[in-house]
Each structure stands twice: as structure tokens, then as C-alpha cells.
Amino acid sequence: MKDCTIYKTIDIIGKRWTLCILLELYKGNNEEKRFNELKKKLQTITPKTLSVRLKELEQEGLVKKTLDDSKDPVIHTYSLTRSGEEFIQIIQSIKKWGLEWKFENKICGLSNCKNCKL
Amino acid sequence: MKDCTIYKTIDIIGKRWTLCILLELYKGNNEEKRFNELKKKLQTITPKTLSVRLKELEQEGLVKKTLDDSKDPVIHTYSLTRSGEEFIQIIQSIKKWGLEWKFENKICGLSNCKNCKL
DNA sequence: CAGGATCCAAAAGGATACTG
DNA sequence: CAGTATCCTTTTGGATCCTG
């Protein structure tokens, strides 16, 4: 199982916060974002978890980390790679299914849900 | 977060065995399948886990359970609902992304992987 | 056959404090 | 600022045995 394409991708999706992070990065035309900026937006995420997730996503090739050492202190930023941007399509299909089949009223239970504005 | 359409759907996908079960049910033109039949196909799944997963999927409306009490002993069978069948589309989009971005050689690491024959 | 009940091990992730 | 380290709680799911 562990080598299966589908399960590998599921492993990425399934972890807590991963989707939040991808969506957060996707916002604003995928402009580069900083660690504490992400942390602030994601509110209750702990630095440890954010750190772990970002590293995983980097390894998986969905997120890239950029260093700008022309400035002092050095600035680290995160953004989606091409593959990360394409990944949003999966989220779209999840959203499509969810809206069609999961809720009678066709809207997300969260008022003003940023994910549903995809 | 917990009320968000997307996260609710992720919760379904993310649990171990869930996708396997959906794919197993999807096979053979979604014909009805019995508990022990599924268990046998899924090989290393424990009855507890299969039971729990099937119940979750039933609650989520992706799987329906049918009783045929015209026979003795009563026969219980499981199959995908309409929403469950539509869910396969999400798996398709996961597969598409996985094959395109996750592996250089464009094939699943598993020889003869039943999921990749979707 | 189709599960339910119980117990247990491993993993995941939160809280908090600390550092280059 | 951008994390790392440590500790600890919660969750998950496997193993096993039992039952209508």
C-alpha cells in the first residue's frame, strides 16, 4: 500500500493543518509568505506543527522555501511550487463533492469560510 | 474548522482503510459485497476496523447496507450509494495529480496496483 | 457469518519553554 | 524572527477473544 500513488497523496492530504497551510499559501496569487505570517493566519497552530508540516511539504515538493540574504536579518519565505499549485485542483474536487453531497443546504457550515471561497 | 465542507471530506478520506474500502466496493460495477468478502480482499484489515469504517461510511452516506431476510441466515451486503460512486471522482483527481507530480516515472510503485487501474 | 468488547502500543500533535 | 526541544495528552488502530 505504502508505495501506491494514491495512498501517498492521501498521506499528504490527511495530516492535520496541511490543507490549511496549502490554502493559506495559495491566497493572494501565491505570493511568498513568512513563517510567522502563516502562524498568525492559522491562529491556533503551534510553531512545532507548522514547522513539521512545512518541512514535509517541502520534501514532497509542494512548497518551496526561499532565502533572501541580501537583507539583514535574512528573510525566509514560503510559497507553492508548480506542483503545489496544481494540488489545489484536488481541493477543488473535494469541495465540489462536498458541496454537492455532504450538505443539504449546499453551503459550508462556517460563516465566511475562507476555504469555500476557493 | 470542523464544520468546513472541505475538512469534513478530508476527515473521511484521511482515515486508514477508507479509500481501500471504497475502491473495493467500487469494483465489479459496484455490486453488493459481504463483510467477510471485503475482509478477505483487504487481507490485513481487522474486523473491528472494517466494522468501524463501514459504519462511518454509512453515516456519511457513502455506503449503504442492505439486508436480505428472504434467506436464512439473513444476508448483509454493502455497496456504494450514489454519493459514494461520485466520490470516486475525487480519487481520480488524486490519482491524476499523483501520477503527474509525485513520481518521475509516472507509474505507481506497486506492481499490479489495483488502485491505479481505476 | 458478522460483527462487538476489551486491552494495548504506537503515533500524532498540542503546550510550553528555549535558542541562534 | 524562525524555528527547536521536551514533555505530555489524545487519538488511532491493531490483537485478541467473545457472541447472537
PDB file of C-alpha atoms (C1' of nucleotides) in Angstrom:
ATOM      1  CA  MET A   1       0.000   0.000   0.000  1.00  0.00           C
ATOM      2  CA  LYS A   2       2.684   2.391   1.076  1.00  0.00           C
ATOM      3  CA  ASP A   3       4.084   2.679  -2.423  1.00  0.00           C
ATOM      4  CA  CYS A   4       0.796   3.425  -4.090  1.00  0.00           C
ATOM      5  CA  THR A   5       0.459   6.816  -5.730  1.00  0.00           C
ATOM      6  CA  ILE A   6      -2.987   7.337  -4.344  1.00  0.00           C
ATOM      7  CA  TYR A   7      -2.091   6.456  -0.810  1.00  0.00           C
ATOM      8  CA  LYS A   8       0.988   8.567  -0.869  1.00  0.00           C
ATOM      9  CA  THR A   9      -1.097  11.527  -1.878  1.00  0.00           C
ATOM     10  CA  ILE A  10      -3.679  10.744   0.757  1.00  0.00           C
ATOM     11  CA  ASP A  11      -0.955  10.762   3.345  1.00  0.00           C
ATOM     12  CA  ILE A  12      -0.190  14.316   2.388  1.00  0.00           C
ATOM     13  CA  ILE A  13      -3.767  15.483   2.420  1.00  0.00           C
ATOM     14  CA  GLY A  14      -4.729  13.673   5.550  1.00  0.00           C
ATOM     15  CA  LYS A  15      -2.434  15.299   8.039  1.00  0.00           C
ATOM     16  CA  ARG A  16      -3.871  17.974  10.215  1.00  0.00           C
ATOM     17  CA  TRP A  17      -3.200  21.525   9.069  1.00  0.00           C
ATOM     18  CA  THR A  18      -1.753  20.555   5.720  1.00  0.00           C
ATOM     19  CA  LEU A  19      -4.702  21.748   3.711  1.00  0.00           C
ATOM     20  CA  CYS A  20      -4.949  24.922   5.747  1.00  0.00           C
ATOM     21  CA  ILE A  21      -1.345  25.662   5.001  1.00  0.00           C
ATOM     22  CA  LEU A  22      -1.677  24.997   1.299  1.00  0.00           C
ATOM     23  CA  LEU A  23      -4.743  27.192   1.067  1.00  0.00           C
ATOM     24  CA  GLU A  24      -3.083  29.932   3.034  1.00  0.00           C
ATOM     25  CA  LEU A  25      -0.117  29.859   0.709  1.00  0.00           C
ATOM     26  CA  TYR A  26      -2.378  29.806  -2.303  1.00  0.00           C
ATOM     27  CA  LYS A  27      -4.034  33.041  -1.332  1.00  0.00           C
ATOM     28  CA  GLY A  28      -3.008  36.352  -2.792  1.00  0.00           C
ATOM     29  CA  ASN A  29      -1.832  34.841  -6.034  1.00  0.00           C
ATOM     30  CA  ASN A  30       0.620  32.573  -4.251  1.00  0.00           C
ATOM     31  CA  GLU A  31       2.825  35.363  -3.054  1.00  0.00           C
ATOM     32  CA  GLU A  32       5.653  34.381  -0.767  1.00  0.00           C
ATOM     33  CA  LYS A  33       4.838  34.282   2.905  1.00  0.00           C
ATOM     34  CA  ARG A  34       6.859  34.178   6.054  1.00  0.00           C
ATOM     35  CA  PHE A  35       6.765  31.719   8.913  1.00  0.00           C
ATOM     36  CA  ASN A  36       5.231  33.974  11.496  1.00  0.00           C
ATOM     37  CA  GLU A  37       2.842  35.393   8.977  1.00  0.00           C
ATOM     38  CA  LEU A  38       1.493  31.907   8.339  1.00  0.00           C
ATOM     39  CA  LYS A  39       1.407  31.164  12.021  1.00  0.00           C
ATOM     40  CA  LYS A  40      -0.633  34.245  12.656  1.00  0.00           C
ATOM     41  CA  LYS A  41      -3.120  33.466   9.925  1.00  0.00           C
ATOM     42  CA  LEU A  42      -3.538  29.899  11.083  1.00  0.00           C
ATOM     43  CA  GLN A  43      -4.177  31.167  14.579  1.00  0.00           C
ATOM     44  CA  THR A  44      -4.138  28.069  16.778  1.00  0.00           C
ATOM     45  CA  ILE A  45      -1.370  26.172  15.044  1.00  0.00           C
ATOM     46  CA  THR A  46       1.746  25.630  17.159  1.00  0.00           C
ATOM     47  CA  PRO A  47       5.165  26.542  15.794  1.00  0.00           C
ATOM     48  CA  LYS A  48       6.247  22.937  16.038  1.00  0.00           C
ATOM     49  CA  THR A  49       3.391  21.695  13.909  1.00  0.00           C
ATOM     50  CA  LEU A  50       3.797  24.448  11.350  1.00  0.00           C
ATOM     51  CA  SER A  51       7.477  23.729  11.155  1.00  0.00           C
ATOM     52  CA  VAL A  52       6.948  19.999  10.716  1.00  0.00           C
ATOM     53  CA  ARG A  53       4.272  20.471   8.083  1.00  0.00           C
ATOM     54  CA  LEU A  54       6.263  22.938   6.064  1.00  0.00           C
ATOM     55  CA  LYS A  55       9.199  20.580   6.038  1.00  0.00           C
ATOM     56  CA  GLU A  56       7.035  17.701   4.907  1.00  0.00           C
ATOM     57  CA  LEU A  57       5.531  19.791   2.156  1.00  0.00           C
ATOM     58  CA  GLU A  58       8.944  20.910   1.076  1.00  0.00           C
ATOM     59  CA  GLN A  59      10.107  17.328   0.877  1.00  0.00           C
ATOM     60  CA  GLU A  60       7.039  16.395  -1.085  1.00  0.00           C
ATOM     61  CA  GLY A  61       7.810  19.182  -3.482  1.00  0.00           C
ATOM     62  CA  LEU A  62       4.623  21.141  -2.915  1.00  0.00           C
ATOM     63  CA  VAL A  63       6.203  24.060  -1.125  1.00  0.00           C
ATOM     64  CA  LYS A  64       9.446  25.837  -1.716  1.00  0.00           C
ATOM     65  CA  LYS A  65      11.436  27.840   0.765  1.00  0.00           C
ATOM     66  CA  THR A  66      13.352  30.875  -0.360  1.00  0.00           C
ATOM     67  CA  LEU A  67      16.155  32.674   1.406  1.00  0.00           C
ATOM     68  CA  ASP A  68      16.831  36.295   0.736  1.00  0.00           C
ATOM     69  CA  ASP A  69      20.177  37.050   2.329  1.00  0.00           C
ATOM     70  CA  SER A  70      20.516  40.392   0.641  1.00  0.00           C
ATOM     71  CA  LYS A  71      18.747  41.668   3.684  1.00  0.00           C
ATOM     72  CA  ASP A  72      19.695  41.548   7.303  1.00  0.00           C
ATOM     73  CA  PRO A  73      18.287  39.661   9.038  1.00  0.00           C
ATOM     74  CA  VAL A  74      17.936  37.047   6.327  1.00  0.00           C
ATOM     75  CA  ILE A  75      14.387  36.647   5.159  1.00  0.00           C
ATOM     76  CA  HIS A  76      12.840  33.195   4.752  1.00  0.00           C
ATOM     77  CA  THR A  77       9.712  32.851   2.690  1.00  0.00           C
ATOM     78  CA  TYR A  78       7.433  30.029   1.653  1.00  0.00           C
ATOM     79  CA  SER A  79       5.376  29.626  -1.462  1.00  0.00           C
ATOM     80  CA  LEU A  80       3.746  26.903  -3.527  1.00  0.00           C
ATOM     81  CA  THR A  81       5.704  25.166  -6.225  1.00  0.00           C
ATOM     82  CA  ARG A  82       4.055  24.400  -9.532  1.00  0.00           C
ATOM     83  CA  SER A  83       3.032  21.013  -8.196  1.00  0.00           C
ATOM     84  CA  GLY A  84       1.633  22.706  -5.107  1.00  0.00           C
ATOM     85  CA  GLU A  85      -0.474  24.993  -7.211  1.00  0.00           C
ATOM     86  CA  GLU A  86      -1.780  22.074  -9.200  1.00  0.00           C
ATOM     87  CA  PHE A  87      -2.634  20.383  -5.959  1.00  0.00           C
ATOM     88  CA  ILE A  88      -5.312  22.955  -5.383  1.00  0.00           C
ATOM     89  CA  GLN A  89      -7.284  21.140  -8.083  1.00  0.00           C
ATOM     90  CA  ILE A  90      -7.664  18.205  -5.754  1.00  0.00           C
ATOM     91  CA  ILE A  91      -9.033  20.534  -3.134  1.00  0.00           C
ATOM     92  CA  GLN A  92     -11.423  21.897  -5.722  1.00  0.00           C
ATOM     93  CA  SER A  93     -12.739  18.436  -6.468  1.00  0.00           C
ATOM     94  CA  ILE A  94     -13.100  17.758  -2.767  1.00  0.00           C
ATOM     95  CA  LYS A  95     -15.008  20.966  -2.414  1.00  0.00           C
ATOM     96  CA  LYS A  96     -17.216  20.160  -5.381  1.00  0.00           C
ATOM     97  CA  TRP A  97     -18.124  16.760  -3.989  1.00  0.00           C
ATOM     98  CA  GLY A  98     -18.622  18.145  -0.510  1.00  0.00           C
ATOM     99  CA  LEU A  99     -20.947  20.874  -1.610  1.00  0.00           C
ATOM    100  CA  GLU A 100     -22.960  18.541  -3.753  1.00  0.00           C
ATOM    101  CA  TRP A 101     -23.293  15.569  -1.471  1.00  0.00           C
ATOM    102  CA  LYS A 102     -22.390  16.453   2.036  1.00  0.00           C
ATOM    103  CA  PHE A 103     -24.742  19.234   2.937  1.00  0.00           C
ATOM    104  CA  GLU A 104     -28.339  19.694   2.015  1.00  0.00           C
ATOM    105  CA  ASN A 105     -28.135  23.419   2.057  1.00  0.00           C
ATOM    106  CA  LYS A 106     -25.153  23.499  -0.272  1.00  0.00           C
ATOM    107  CA  ILE A 107     -23.154  25.781   1.926  1.00  0.00           C
ATOM    108  CA  CYS A 108     -20.383  25.259   4.337  1.00  0.00           C
ATOM    109  CA  GLY A 109     -21.341  25.381   7.967  1.00  0.00           C
ATOM    110  CA  LEU A 110     -18.747  28.025   8.665  1.00  0.00           C
ATOM    111  CA  SER A 111     -19.793  31.578   8.163  1.00  0.00           C
ATOM    112  CA  ASN A 112     -17.352  33.312   5.938  1.00  0.00           C
ATOM    113  CA  CYS A 113     -15.241  30.224   5.376  1.00  0.00           C
ATOM    114  CA  LYS A 114     -12.119  31.083   3.525  1.00  0.00           C
ATOM    115  CA  ASN A 115     -11.773  27.636   2.077  1.00  0.00           C
ATOM    116  CA  CYS A 116     -15.138  27.759   0.446  1.00  0.00           C
ATOM    117  CA  LYS A 117     -14.122  30.900  -1.356  1.00  0.00           C
ATOM    118  CA  LEU A 118     -11.661  28.904  -3.391  1.00  0.00           C
TER     119      LEU A 118
ATOM    120  CA  MET B   1     -12.654  24.238  11.011  1.00  0.00           C
ATOM    121  CA  LYS B   2     -14.697  21.218  11.975  1.00  0.00           C
ATOM    122  CA  ASP B   3     -17.745  22.477  10.140  1.00  0.00           C
ATOM    123  CA  CYS B   4     -15.972  23.195   6.906  1.00  0.00           C
ATOM    124  CA  THR B   5     -17.073  21.165   3.902  1.00  0.00           C
ATOM    125  CA  ILE B   6     -13.544  20.558   2.797  1.00  0.00           C
ATOM    126  CA  TYR B   7     -12.272  19.427   6.150  1.00  0.00           C
ATOM    127  CA  LYS B   8     -15.204  17.157   6.687  1.00  0.00           C
ATOM    128  CA  THR B   9     -14.437  15.452   3.431  1.00  0.00           C
ATOM    129  CA  ILE B  10     -10.762  15.238   4.283  1.00  0.00           C
ATOM    130  CA  ASP B  11     -11.684  13.552   7.517  1.00  0.00           C
ATOM    131  CA  ILE B  12     -13.379  10.853   5.520  1.00  0.00           C
ATOM    132  CA  ILE B  13     -10.541  10.374   3.086  1.00  0.00           C
ATOM    133  CA  GLY B  14      -7.807  10.512   5.636  1.00  0.00           C
ATOM    134  CA  LYS B  15      -8.688   7.563   7.776  1.00  0.00           C
ATOM    135  CA  ARG B  16      -6.760   4.405   7.196  1.00  0.00           C
ATOM    136  CA  TRP B  17      -8.503   1.807   5.041  1.00  0.00           C
ATOM    137  CA  THR B  18     -11.306   4.101   3.968  1.00  0.00           C
ATOM    138  CA  LEU B  19     -10.077   4.510   0.432  1.00  0.00           C
ATOM    139  CA  CYS B  20      -9.281   0.831   0.145  1.00  0.00           C
ATOM    140  CA  ILE B  21     -12.810   0.017   1.174  1.00  0.00           C
ATOM    141  CA  LEU B  22     -14.361   2.469  -1.259  1.00  0.00           C
ATOM    142  CA  LEU B  23     -12.246   1.147  -4.103  1.00  0.00           C
ATOM    143  CA  GLU B  24     -13.036  -2.425  -3.201  1.00  0.00           C
ATOM    144  CA  LEU B  25     -16.730  -1.645  -3.231  1.00  0.00           C
ATOM    145  CA  TYR B  26     -16.400   0.224  -6.486  1.00  0.00           C
ATOM    146  CA  LYS B  27     -15.013  -2.802  -8.260  1.00  0.00           C
ATOM    147  CA  GLY B  28     -17.138  -5.085 -10.341  1.00  0.00           C
ATOM    148  CA  ASN B  29     -19.575  -2.371 -11.242  1.00  0.00           C
ATOM    149  CA  ASN B  30     -20.365  -1.647  -7.617  1.00  0.00           C
ATOM    150  CA  GLU B  31     -22.007  -4.973  -6.990  1.00  0.00           C
ATOM    151  CA  GLU B  32     -23.033  -5.670  -3.429  1.00  0.00           C
ATOM    152  CA  LYS B  33     -20.413  -7.260  -1.245  1.00  0.00           C
ATOM    153  CA  ARG B  34     -20.453  -9.037   2.057  1.00  0.00           C
ATOM    154  CA  PHE B  35     -18.497  -8.287   5.211  1.00  0.00           C
ATOM    155  CA  ASN B  36     -16.212 -11.278   5.111  1.00  0.00           C
ATOM    156  CA  GLU B  37     -15.747 -10.908   1.406  1.00  0.00           C
ATOM    157  CA  LEU B  38     -14.407  -7.412   1.943  1.00  0.00           C
ATOM    158  CA  LYS B  39     -12.314  -8.570   4.836  1.00  0.00           C
ATOM    159  CA  LYS B  40     -10.745 -11.242   2.702  1.00  0.00           C
ATOM    160  CA  LYS B  41      -9.950  -8.845  -0.110  1.00  0.00           C
ATOM    161  CA  LEU B  42      -8.450  -6.297   2.230  1.00  0.00           C
ATOM    162  CA  GLN B  43      -6.307  -9.020   3.721  1.00  0.00           C
ATOM    163  CA  THR B  44      -4.712  -7.479   6.785  1.00  0.00           C
ATOM    164  CA  ILE B  45      -7.653  -5.382   7.963  1.00  0.00           C
ATOM    165  CA  THR B  46      -9.077  -6.401  11.319  1.00  0.00           C
ATOM    166  CA  PRO B  47     -12.806  -6.994  11.699  1.00  0.00           C
ATOM    167  CA  LYS B  48     -13.009  -4.171  14.175  1.00  0.00           C
ATOM    168  CA  THR B  49     -11.515  -1.652  11.827  1.00  0.00           C
ATOM    169  CA  LEU B  50     -13.598  -2.808   8.887  1.00  0.00           C
ATOM    170  CA  SER B  51     -16.682  -2.612  11.021  1.00  0.00           C
ATOM    171  CA  VAL B  52     -15.866   0.867  12.277  1.00  0.00           C
ATOM    172  CA  ARG B  53     -15.056   2.148   8.804  1.00  0.00           C
ATOM    173  CA  LEU B  54     -18.176   0.734   7.235  1.00  0.00           C
ATOM    174  CA  LYS B  55     -20.280   2.340   9.913  1.00  0.00           C
ATOM    175  CA  GLU B  56     -18.615   5.680   9.398  1.00  0.00           C
ATOM    176  CA  LEU B  57     -19.118   5.465   5.665  1.00  0.00           C
ATOM    177  CA  GLU B  58     -22.723   4.503   6.176  1.00  0.00           C
ATOM    178  CA  GLN B  59     -23.247   7.513   8.410  1.00  0.00           C
ATOM    179  CA  GLU B  60     -21.578   9.727   5.879  1.00  0.00           C
ATOM    180  CA  GLY B  61     -23.922   8.408   3.260  1.00  0.00           C
ATOM    181  CA  LEU B  62     -21.250   6.921   1.007  1.00  0.00           C
ATOM    182  CA  VAL B  63     -22.098   3.305   1.659  1.00  0.00           C
ATOM    183  CA  LYS B  64     -25.391   1.568   2.093  1.00  0.00           C
ATOM    184  CA  LYS B  65     -26.071  -1.660   3.880  1.00  0.00           C
ATOM    185  CA  THR B  66     -28.717  -3.992   2.596  1.00  0.00           C
ATOM    186  CA  LEU B  67     -30.425  -6.816   4.418  1.00  0.00           C
ATOM    187  CA  ASP B  68     -31.912  -9.699   2.542  1.00  0.00           C
ATOM    188  CA  ASP B  69     -34.006 -11.599   5.046  1.00  0.00           C
ATOM    189  CA  SER B  70     -35.693 -13.696   2.447  1.00  0.00           C
ATOM    190  CA  LYS B  71     -32.821 -16.041   3.031  1.00  0.00           C
ATOM    191  CA  ASP B  72     -31.691 -17.838   6.125  1.00  0.00           C
ATOM    192  CA  PRO B  73     -29.314 -16.868   7.504  1.00  0.00           C
ATOM    193  CA  VAL B  74     -30.021 -13.246   6.687  1.00  0.00           C
ATOM    194  CA  ILE B  75     -27.572 -11.816   4.191  1.00  0.00           C
ATOM    195  CA  HIS B  76     -25.956  -8.414   4.773  1.00  0.00           C
ATOM    196  CA  THR B  77     -24.374  -6.657   1.861  1.00  0.00           C
ATOM    197  CA  TYR B  78     -22.592  -3.380   1.328  1.00  0.00           C
ATOM    198  CA  SER B  79     -22.427  -1.182  -1.732  1.00  0.00           C
ATOM    199  CA  LEU B  80     -21.745   2.397  -2.695  1.00  0.00           C
ATOM    200  CA  THR B  81     -24.517   4.920  -2.694  1.00  0.00           C
ATOM    201  CA  ARG B  82     -24.763   7.449  -5.472  1.00  0.00           C
ATOM    202  CA  SER B  83     -22.661   9.851  -3.439  1.00  0.00           C
ATOM    203  CA  GLY B  84     -20.138   7.099  -2.843  1.00  0.00           C
ATOM    204  CA  GLU B  85     -19.834   6.474  -6.544  1.00  0.00           C
ATOM    205  CA  GLU B  86     -19.332  10.145  -7.182  1.00  0.00           C
ATOM    206  CA  PHE B  87     -16.654  10.160  -4.559  1.00  0.00           C
ATOM    207  CA  ILE B  88     -14.506   8.054  -6.843  1.00  0.00           C
ATOM    208  CA  GLN B  89     -14.010  11.230  -8.852  1.00  0.00           C
ATOM    209  CA  ILE B  90     -12.003  12.668  -6.002  1.00  0.00           C
ATOM    210  CA  ILE B  91      -9.831   9.595  -6.040  1.00  0.00           C
ATOM    211  CA  GLN B  92      -9.417  10.049  -9.768  1.00  0.00           C
ATOM    212  CA  SER B  93      -8.173  13.583  -9.298  1.00  0.00           C
ATOM    213  CA  ILE B  94      -5.810  12.419  -6.585  1.00  0.00           C
ATOM    214  CA  LYS B  95      -4.515   9.776  -8.913  1.00  0.00           C
ATOM    215  CA  LYS B  96      -4.120  12.256 -11.724  1.00  0.00           C
ATOM    216  CA  TRP B  97      -2.103  14.636  -9.598  1.00  0.00           C
ATOM    217  CA  GLY B  98      -0.065  11.814  -8.093  1.00  0.00           C
ATOM    218  CA  LEU B  99       0.893  10.368 -11.420  1.00  0.00           C
ATOM    219  CA  GLU B 100       1.764  13.738 -12.814  1.00  0.00           C
ATOM    220  CA  TRP B 101       3.715  15.214  -9.936  1.00  0.00           C
ATOM    221  CA  LYS B 102       4.658  12.628  -7.446  1.00  0.00           C
ATOM    222  CA  PHE B 103       6.709  10.150  -9.389  1.00  0.00           C
ATOM    223  CA  GLU B 104       9.216  10.744 -12.092  1.00  0.00           C
ATOM    224  CA  ASN B 105       8.482   7.516 -13.844  1.00  0.00           C
ATOM    225  CA  LYS B 106       4.768   8.206 -13.938  1.00  0.00           C
ATOM    226  CA  ILE B 107       3.855   4.837 -12.532  1.00  0.00           C
ATOM    227  CA  CYS B 108       2.820   3.631  -9.168  1.00  0.00           C
ATOM    228  CA  GLY B 109       5.498   1.830  -7.216  1.00  0.00           C
ATOM    229  CA  LEU B 110       3.275  -1.160  -6.694  1.00  0.00           C
ATOM    230  CA  SER B 111       3.356  -3.777  -9.352  1.00  0.00           C
ATOM    231  CA  ASN B 112      -0.125  -4.572 -10.464  1.00  0.00           C
ATOM    232  CA  CYS B 113      -1.694  -1.955  -8.214  1.00  0.00           C
ATOM    233  CA  LYS B 114      -5.439  -2.275  -8.263  1.00  0.00           C
ATOM    234  CA  ASN B 115      -5.958   1.339  -7.362  1.00  0.00           C
ATOM    235  CA  CYS B 116      -4.042   2.569 -10.336  1.00  0.00           C
ATOM    236  CA  LYS B 117      -6.312   0.612 -12.613  1.00  0.00           C
ATOM    237  CA  LEU B 118      -9.122   2.940 -11.744  1.00  0.00           C
TER     238      LEU B 118
ATOM    239  C1'  DC C   1     -21.075 -15.330   9.322  1.00  0.00           C
ATOM    240  C1'  DA C   2     -20.995 -10.666  11.047  1.00  0.00           C
ATOM    241  C1'  DG C   3     -19.520  -8.306  13.953  1.00  0.00           C
ATOM    242  C1'  DG C   4     -18.940  -6.300  19.389  1.00  0.00           C
ATOM    243  C1'  DA C   5     -15.884  -5.667  23.545  1.00  0.00           C
ATOM    244  C1'  DT C   6     -11.617  -5.079  25.661  1.00  0.00           C
ATOM    245  C1'  DC C   7      -6.956  -4.116  26.092  1.00  0.00           C
ATOM    246  C1'  DC C   8      -2.796  -2.171  24.400  1.00  0.00           C
ATOM    247  C1'  DA C   9       1.045   0.044  21.545  1.00  0.00           C
ATOM    248  C1'  DA C  10       2.306   3.499  18.555  1.00  0.00           C
ATOM    249  C1'  DA C  11       1.871   7.820  16.522  1.00  0.00           C
ATOM    250  C1'  DA C  12       0.350  12.367  16.170  1.00  0.00           C
ATOM    251  C1'  DG C  13       0.033  16.671  17.691  1.00  0.00           C
ATOM    252  C1'  DG C  14      -0.601  20.333  21.478  1.00  0.00           C
ATOM    253  C1'  DA C  15       1.700  23.242  25.404  1.00  0.00           C
ATOM    254  C1'  DT C  16       5.444  25.382  26.785  1.00  0.00           C
ATOM    255  C1'  DA C  17      10.000  26.944  27.168  1.00  0.00           C
ATOM    256  C1'  DC C  18      14.166  27.852  24.994  1.00  0.00           C
ATOM    257  C1'  DT C  19      17.820  29.418  21.218  1.00  0.00           C
ATOM    258  C1'  DG C  20      20.801  31.201  17.158  1.00  0.00           C
TER     259       DG C  20
ATOM    260  C1'  DC D   1      12.200  36.305  13.752  1.00  0.00           C
ATOM    261  C1'  DA D   2      12.216  31.466  12.856  1.00  0.00           C
ATOM    262  C1'  DG D   3      12.252  27.954  14.497  1.00  0.00           C
ATOM    263  C1'  DT D   4      13.943  23.551  18.021  1.00  0.00           C
ATOM    264  C1'  DA D   5      13.445  20.599  22.158  1.00  0.00           C
ATOM    265  C1'  DT D   6      10.963  18.385  25.612  1.00  0.00           C
ATOM    266  C1'  DC D   7       7.125  16.639  27.716  1.00  0.00           C
ATOM    267  C1'  DC D   8       2.597  15.025  27.727  1.00  0.00           C
ATOM    268  C1'  DT D   9      -2.248  14.053  26.196  1.00  0.00           C
ATOM    269  C1'  DT D  10      -5.166  12.284  22.816  1.00  0.00           C
ATOM    270  C1'  DT D  11      -6.239   9.566  19.044  1.00  0.00           C
ATOM    271  C1'  DT D  12      -5.870   5.661  16.169  1.00  0.00           C
ATOM    272  C1'  DG D  13      -5.924   1.325  15.083  1.00  0.00           C
ATOM    273  C1'  DG D  14      -4.068  -3.468  15.783  1.00  0.00           C
ATOM    274  C1'  DA D  15      -4.557  -8.040  18.520  1.00  0.00           C
ATOM    275  C1'  DT D  16      -7.393 -10.996  20.535  1.00  0.00           C
ATOM    276  C1'  DC D  17     -11.306 -13.079  22.319  1.00  0.00           C
ATOM    277  C1'  DC D  18     -16.185 -13.423  22.559  1.00  0.00           C
ATOM    278  C1'  DT D  19     -21.257 -13.725  20.868  1.00  0.00           C
ATOM    279  C1'  DG D  20     -26.140 -13.785  18.561  1.00  0.00           C
TER     280       DG D  20
END
